[in-house]
PDB file of N, CA and C in Angstrom:
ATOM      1  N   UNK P  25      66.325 -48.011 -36.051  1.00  0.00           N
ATOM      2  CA  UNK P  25      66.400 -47.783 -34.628  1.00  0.00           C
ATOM      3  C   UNK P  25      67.605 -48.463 -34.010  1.00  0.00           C
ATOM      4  N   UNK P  26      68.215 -49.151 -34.614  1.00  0.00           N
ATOM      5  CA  UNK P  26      69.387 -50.188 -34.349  1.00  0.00           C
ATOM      6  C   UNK P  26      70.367 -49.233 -34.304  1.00  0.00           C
ATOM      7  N   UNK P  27      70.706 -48.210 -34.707  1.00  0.00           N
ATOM      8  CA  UNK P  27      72.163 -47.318 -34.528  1.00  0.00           C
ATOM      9  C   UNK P  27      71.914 -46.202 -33.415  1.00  0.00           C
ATOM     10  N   UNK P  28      70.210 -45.734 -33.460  1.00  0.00           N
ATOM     11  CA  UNK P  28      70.021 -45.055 -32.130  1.00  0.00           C
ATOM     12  C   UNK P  28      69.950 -45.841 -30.829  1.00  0.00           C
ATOM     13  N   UNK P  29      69.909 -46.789 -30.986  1.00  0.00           N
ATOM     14  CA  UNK P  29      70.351 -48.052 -29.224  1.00  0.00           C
ATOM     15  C   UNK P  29      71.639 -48.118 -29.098  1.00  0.00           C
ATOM     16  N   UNK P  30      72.499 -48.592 -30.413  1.00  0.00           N
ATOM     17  CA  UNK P  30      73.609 -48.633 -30.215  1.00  0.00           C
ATOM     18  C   UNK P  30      74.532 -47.023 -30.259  1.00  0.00           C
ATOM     19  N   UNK P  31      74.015 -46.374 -30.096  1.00  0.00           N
ATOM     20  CA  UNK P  31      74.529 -44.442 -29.634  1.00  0.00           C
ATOM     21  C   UNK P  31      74.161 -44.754 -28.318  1.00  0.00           C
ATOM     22  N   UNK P  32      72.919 -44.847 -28.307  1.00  0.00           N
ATOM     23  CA  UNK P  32      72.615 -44.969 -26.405  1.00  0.00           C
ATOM     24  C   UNK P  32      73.193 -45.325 -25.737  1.00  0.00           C
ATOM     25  N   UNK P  33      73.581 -46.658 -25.983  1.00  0.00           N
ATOM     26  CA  UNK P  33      74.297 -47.834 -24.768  1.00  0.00           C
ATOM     27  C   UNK P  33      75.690 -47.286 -24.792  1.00  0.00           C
ATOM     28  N   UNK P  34      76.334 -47.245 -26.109  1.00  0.00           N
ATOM     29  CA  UNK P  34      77.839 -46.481 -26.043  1.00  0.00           C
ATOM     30  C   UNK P  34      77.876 -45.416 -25.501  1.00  0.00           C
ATOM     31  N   UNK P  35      77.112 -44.265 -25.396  1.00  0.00           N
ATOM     32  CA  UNK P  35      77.686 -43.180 -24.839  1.00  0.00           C
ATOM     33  C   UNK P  35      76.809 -43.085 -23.631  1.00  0.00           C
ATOM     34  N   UNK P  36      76.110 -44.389 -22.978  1.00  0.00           N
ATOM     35  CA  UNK P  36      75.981 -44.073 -21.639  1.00  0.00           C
ATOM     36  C   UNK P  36      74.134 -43.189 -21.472  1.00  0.00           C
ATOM     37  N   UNK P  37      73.870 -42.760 -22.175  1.00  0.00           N
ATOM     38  CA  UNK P  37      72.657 -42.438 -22.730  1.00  0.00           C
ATOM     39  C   UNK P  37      71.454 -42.414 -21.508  1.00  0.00           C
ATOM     40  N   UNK P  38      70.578 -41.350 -21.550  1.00  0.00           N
ATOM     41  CA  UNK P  38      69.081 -41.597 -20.465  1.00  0.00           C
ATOM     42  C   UNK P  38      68.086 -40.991 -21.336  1.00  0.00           C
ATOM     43  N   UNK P  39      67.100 -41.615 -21.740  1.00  0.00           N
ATOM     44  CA  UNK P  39      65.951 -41.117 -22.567  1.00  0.00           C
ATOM     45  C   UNK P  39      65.031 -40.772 -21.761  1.00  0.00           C
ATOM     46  N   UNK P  40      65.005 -40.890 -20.118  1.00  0.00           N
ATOM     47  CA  UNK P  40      63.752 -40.311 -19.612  1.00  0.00           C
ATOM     48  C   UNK P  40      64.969 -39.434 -18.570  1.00  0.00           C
ATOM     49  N   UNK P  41      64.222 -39.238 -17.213  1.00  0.00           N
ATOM     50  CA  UNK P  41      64.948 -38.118 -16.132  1.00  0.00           C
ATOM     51  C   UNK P  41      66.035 -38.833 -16.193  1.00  0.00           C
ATOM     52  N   UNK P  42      67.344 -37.813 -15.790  1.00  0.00           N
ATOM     53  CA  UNK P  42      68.496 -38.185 -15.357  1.00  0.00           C
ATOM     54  C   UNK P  42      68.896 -38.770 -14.987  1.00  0.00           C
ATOM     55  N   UNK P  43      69.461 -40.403 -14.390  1.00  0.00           N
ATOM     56  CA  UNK P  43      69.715 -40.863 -13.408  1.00  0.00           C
ATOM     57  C   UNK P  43      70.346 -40.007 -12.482  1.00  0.00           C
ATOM     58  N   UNK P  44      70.111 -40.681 -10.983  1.00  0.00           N
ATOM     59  CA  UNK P  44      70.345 -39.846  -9.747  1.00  0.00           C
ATOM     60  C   UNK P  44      72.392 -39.879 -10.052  1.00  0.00           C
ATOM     61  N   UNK P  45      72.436 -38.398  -9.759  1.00  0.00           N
ATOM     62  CA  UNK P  45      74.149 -38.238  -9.377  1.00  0.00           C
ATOM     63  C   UNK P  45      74.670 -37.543 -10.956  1.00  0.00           C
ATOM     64  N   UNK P  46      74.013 -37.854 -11.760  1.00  0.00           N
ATOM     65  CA  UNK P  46      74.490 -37.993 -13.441  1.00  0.00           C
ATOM     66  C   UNK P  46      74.782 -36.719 -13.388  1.00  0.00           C
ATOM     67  N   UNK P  47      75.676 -36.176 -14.067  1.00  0.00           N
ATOM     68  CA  UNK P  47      76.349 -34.851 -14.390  1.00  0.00           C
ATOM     69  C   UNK P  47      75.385 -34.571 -15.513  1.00  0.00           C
ATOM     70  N   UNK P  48      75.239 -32.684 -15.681  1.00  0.00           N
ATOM     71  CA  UNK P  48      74.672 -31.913 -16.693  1.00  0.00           C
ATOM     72  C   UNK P  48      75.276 -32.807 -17.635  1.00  0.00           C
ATOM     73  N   UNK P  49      74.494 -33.009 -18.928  1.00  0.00           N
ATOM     74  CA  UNK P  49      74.298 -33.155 -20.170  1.00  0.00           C
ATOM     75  C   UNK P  49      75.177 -32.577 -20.819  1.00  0.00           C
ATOM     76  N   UNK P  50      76.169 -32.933 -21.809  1.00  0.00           N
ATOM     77  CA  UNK P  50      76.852 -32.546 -22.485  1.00  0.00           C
ATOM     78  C   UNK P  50      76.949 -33.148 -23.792  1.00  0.00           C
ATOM     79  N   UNK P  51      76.551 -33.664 -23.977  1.00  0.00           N
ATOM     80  CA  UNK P  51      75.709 -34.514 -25.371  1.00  0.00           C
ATOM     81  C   UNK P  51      74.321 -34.864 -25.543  1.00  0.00           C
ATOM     82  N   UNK P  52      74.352 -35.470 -26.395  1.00  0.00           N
ATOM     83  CA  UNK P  52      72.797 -35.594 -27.095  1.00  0.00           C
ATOM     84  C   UNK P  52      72.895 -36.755 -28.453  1.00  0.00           C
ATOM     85  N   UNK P  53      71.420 -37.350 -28.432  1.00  0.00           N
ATOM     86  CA  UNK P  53      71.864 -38.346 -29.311  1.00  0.00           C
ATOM     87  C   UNK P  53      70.510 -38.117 -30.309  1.00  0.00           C
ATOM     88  N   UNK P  54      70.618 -37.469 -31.549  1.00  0.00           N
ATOM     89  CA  UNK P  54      69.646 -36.976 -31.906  1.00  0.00           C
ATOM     90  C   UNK P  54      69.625 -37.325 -33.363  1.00  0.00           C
ATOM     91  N   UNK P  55      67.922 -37.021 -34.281  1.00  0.00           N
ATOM     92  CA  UNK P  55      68.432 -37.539 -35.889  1.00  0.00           C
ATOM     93  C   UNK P  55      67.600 -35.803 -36.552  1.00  0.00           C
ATOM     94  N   UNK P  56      68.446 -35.569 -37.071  1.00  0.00           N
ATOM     95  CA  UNK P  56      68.092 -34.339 -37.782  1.00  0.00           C
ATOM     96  C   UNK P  56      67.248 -34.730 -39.274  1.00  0.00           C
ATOM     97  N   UNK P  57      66.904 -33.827 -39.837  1.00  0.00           N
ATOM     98  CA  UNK P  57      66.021 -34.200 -40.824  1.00  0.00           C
ATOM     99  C   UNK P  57      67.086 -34.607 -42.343  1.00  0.00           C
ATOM    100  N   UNK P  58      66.215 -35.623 -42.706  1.00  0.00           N
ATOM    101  CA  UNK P  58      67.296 -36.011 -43.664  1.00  0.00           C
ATOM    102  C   UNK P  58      68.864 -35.989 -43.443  1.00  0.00           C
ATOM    103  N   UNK P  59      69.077 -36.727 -42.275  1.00  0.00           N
ATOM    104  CA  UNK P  59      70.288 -37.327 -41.260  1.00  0.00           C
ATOM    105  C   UNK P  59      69.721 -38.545 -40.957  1.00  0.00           C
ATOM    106  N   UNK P  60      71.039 -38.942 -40.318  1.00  0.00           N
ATOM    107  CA  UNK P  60      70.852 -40.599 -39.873  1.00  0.00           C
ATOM    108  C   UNK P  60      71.200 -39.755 -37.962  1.00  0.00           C
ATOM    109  N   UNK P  61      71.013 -40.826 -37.027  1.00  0.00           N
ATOM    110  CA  UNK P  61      71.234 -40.535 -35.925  1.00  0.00           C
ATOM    111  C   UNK P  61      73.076 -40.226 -35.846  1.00  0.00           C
ATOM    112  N   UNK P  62      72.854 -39.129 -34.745  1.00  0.00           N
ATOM    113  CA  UNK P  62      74.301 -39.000 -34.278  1.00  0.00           C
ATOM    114  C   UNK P  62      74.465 -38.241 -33.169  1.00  0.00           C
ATOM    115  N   UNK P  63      75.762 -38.402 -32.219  1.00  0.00           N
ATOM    116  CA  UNK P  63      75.838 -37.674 -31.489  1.00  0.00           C
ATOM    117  C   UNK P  63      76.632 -36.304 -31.403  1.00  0.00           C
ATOM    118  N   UNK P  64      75.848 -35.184 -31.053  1.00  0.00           N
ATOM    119  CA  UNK P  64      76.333 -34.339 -31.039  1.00  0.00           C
ATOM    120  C   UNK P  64      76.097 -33.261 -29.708  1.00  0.00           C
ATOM    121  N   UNK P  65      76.382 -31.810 -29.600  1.00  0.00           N
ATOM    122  CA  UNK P  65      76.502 -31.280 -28.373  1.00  0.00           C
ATOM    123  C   UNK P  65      75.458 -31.441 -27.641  1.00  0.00           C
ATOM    124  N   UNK P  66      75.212 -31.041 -26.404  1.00  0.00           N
ATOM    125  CA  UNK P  66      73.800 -31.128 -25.482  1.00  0.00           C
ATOM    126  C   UNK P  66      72.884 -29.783 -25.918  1.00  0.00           C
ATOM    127  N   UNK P  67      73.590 -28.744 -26.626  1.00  0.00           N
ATOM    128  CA  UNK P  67      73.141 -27.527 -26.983  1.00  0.00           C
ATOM    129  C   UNK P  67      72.132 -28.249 -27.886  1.00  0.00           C
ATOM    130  N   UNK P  68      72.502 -28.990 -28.947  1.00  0.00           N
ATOM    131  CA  UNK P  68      71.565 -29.197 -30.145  1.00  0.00           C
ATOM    132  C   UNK P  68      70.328 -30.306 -29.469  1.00  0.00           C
ATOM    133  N   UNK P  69      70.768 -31.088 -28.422  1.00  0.00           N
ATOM    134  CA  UNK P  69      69.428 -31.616 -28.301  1.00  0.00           C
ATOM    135  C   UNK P  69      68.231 -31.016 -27.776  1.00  0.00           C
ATOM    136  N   UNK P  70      68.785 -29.805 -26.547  1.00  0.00           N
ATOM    137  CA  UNK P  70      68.455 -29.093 -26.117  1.00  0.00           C
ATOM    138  C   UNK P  70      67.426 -28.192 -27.001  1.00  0.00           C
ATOM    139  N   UNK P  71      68.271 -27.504 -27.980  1.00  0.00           N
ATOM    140  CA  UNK P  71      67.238 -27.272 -29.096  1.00  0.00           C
ATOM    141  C   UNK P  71      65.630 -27.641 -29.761  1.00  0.00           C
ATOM    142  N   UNK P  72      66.392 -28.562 -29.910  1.00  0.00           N
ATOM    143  CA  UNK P  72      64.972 -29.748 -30.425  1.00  0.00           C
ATOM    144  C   UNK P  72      63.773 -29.717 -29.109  1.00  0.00           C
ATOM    145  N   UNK P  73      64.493 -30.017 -28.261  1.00  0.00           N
ATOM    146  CA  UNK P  73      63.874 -30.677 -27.142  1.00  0.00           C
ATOM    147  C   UNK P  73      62.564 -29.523 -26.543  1.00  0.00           C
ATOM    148  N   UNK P  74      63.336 -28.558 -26.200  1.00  0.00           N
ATOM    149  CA  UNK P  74      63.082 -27.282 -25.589  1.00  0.00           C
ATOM    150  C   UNK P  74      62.794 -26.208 -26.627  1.00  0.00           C
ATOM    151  N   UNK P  75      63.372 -25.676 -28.017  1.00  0.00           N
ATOM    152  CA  UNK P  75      63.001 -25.068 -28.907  1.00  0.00           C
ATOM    153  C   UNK P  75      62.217 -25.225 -30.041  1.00  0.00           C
ATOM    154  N   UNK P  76      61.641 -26.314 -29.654  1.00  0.00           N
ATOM    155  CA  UNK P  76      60.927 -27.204 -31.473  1.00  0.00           C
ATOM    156  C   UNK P  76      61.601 -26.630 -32.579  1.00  0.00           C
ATOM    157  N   UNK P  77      63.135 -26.711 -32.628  1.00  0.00           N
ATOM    158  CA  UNK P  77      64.003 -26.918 -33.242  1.00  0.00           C
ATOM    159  C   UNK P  77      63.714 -28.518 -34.543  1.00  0.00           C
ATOM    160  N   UNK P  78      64.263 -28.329 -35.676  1.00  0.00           N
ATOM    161  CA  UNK P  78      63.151 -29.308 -36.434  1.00  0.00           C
ATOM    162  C   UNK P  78      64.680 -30.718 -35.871  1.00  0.00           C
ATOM    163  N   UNK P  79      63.926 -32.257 -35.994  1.00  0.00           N
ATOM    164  CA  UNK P  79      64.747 -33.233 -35.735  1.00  0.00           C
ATOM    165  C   UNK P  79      64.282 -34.167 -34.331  1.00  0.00           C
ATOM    166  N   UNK P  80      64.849 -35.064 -34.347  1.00  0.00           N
ATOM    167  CA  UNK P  80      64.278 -35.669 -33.051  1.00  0.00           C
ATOM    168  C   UNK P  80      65.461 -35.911 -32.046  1.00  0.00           C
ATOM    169  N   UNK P  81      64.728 -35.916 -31.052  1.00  0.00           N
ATOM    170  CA  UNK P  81      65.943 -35.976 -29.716  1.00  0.00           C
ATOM    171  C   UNK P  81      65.704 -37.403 -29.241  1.00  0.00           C
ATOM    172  N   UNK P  82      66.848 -38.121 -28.857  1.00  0.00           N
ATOM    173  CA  UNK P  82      66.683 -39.778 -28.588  1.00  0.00           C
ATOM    174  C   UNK P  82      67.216 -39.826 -27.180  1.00  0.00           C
ATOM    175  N   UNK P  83      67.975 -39.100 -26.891  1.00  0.00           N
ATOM    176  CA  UNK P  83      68.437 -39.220 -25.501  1.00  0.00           C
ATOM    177  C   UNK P  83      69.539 -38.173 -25.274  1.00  0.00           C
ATOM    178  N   UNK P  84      69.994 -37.895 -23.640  1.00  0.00           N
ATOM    179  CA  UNK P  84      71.180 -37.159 -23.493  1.00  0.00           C
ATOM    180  C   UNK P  84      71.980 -37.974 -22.908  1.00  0.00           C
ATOM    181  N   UNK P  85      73.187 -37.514 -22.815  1.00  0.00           N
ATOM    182  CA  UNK P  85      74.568 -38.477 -22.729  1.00  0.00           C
ATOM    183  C   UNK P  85      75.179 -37.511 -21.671  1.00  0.00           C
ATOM    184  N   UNK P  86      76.536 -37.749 -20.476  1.00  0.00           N
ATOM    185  CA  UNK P  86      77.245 -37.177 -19.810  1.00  0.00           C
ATOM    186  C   UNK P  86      77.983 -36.277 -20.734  1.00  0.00           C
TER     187      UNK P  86
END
């Protein structure tokens, strides 16, 4: 869980609602199956999140 905090805090990260003002999502900080965490587009967290797409979603990023 130590590299998904440290994705969070670096890229600015919100694991619950948006903070107020925060621009659409354009990243995502997510661990795919048999992956380690990483960040990648807001499309793929989106996925997961919203499509039970397989992998876990940890947060979205600006």
């Amino acid at each position: 869980m130590a590299r998904v905090s440290a994705l969070l805090v670096e890229h600015r990260c919100w694991t619950d609602g948006a903070p107020a003002g925060a621009p659409a999502p354009g990243h995502a900080v997510v661990t795919r199956p048999g992956g380690s965490p990483r960040l990648v587009a807001a499309k793929v967290g989106f996925g997961i999140w919203l499509e039970g797409e397989p992998g876990v979603l940890h947060g979205f990023c600006p």
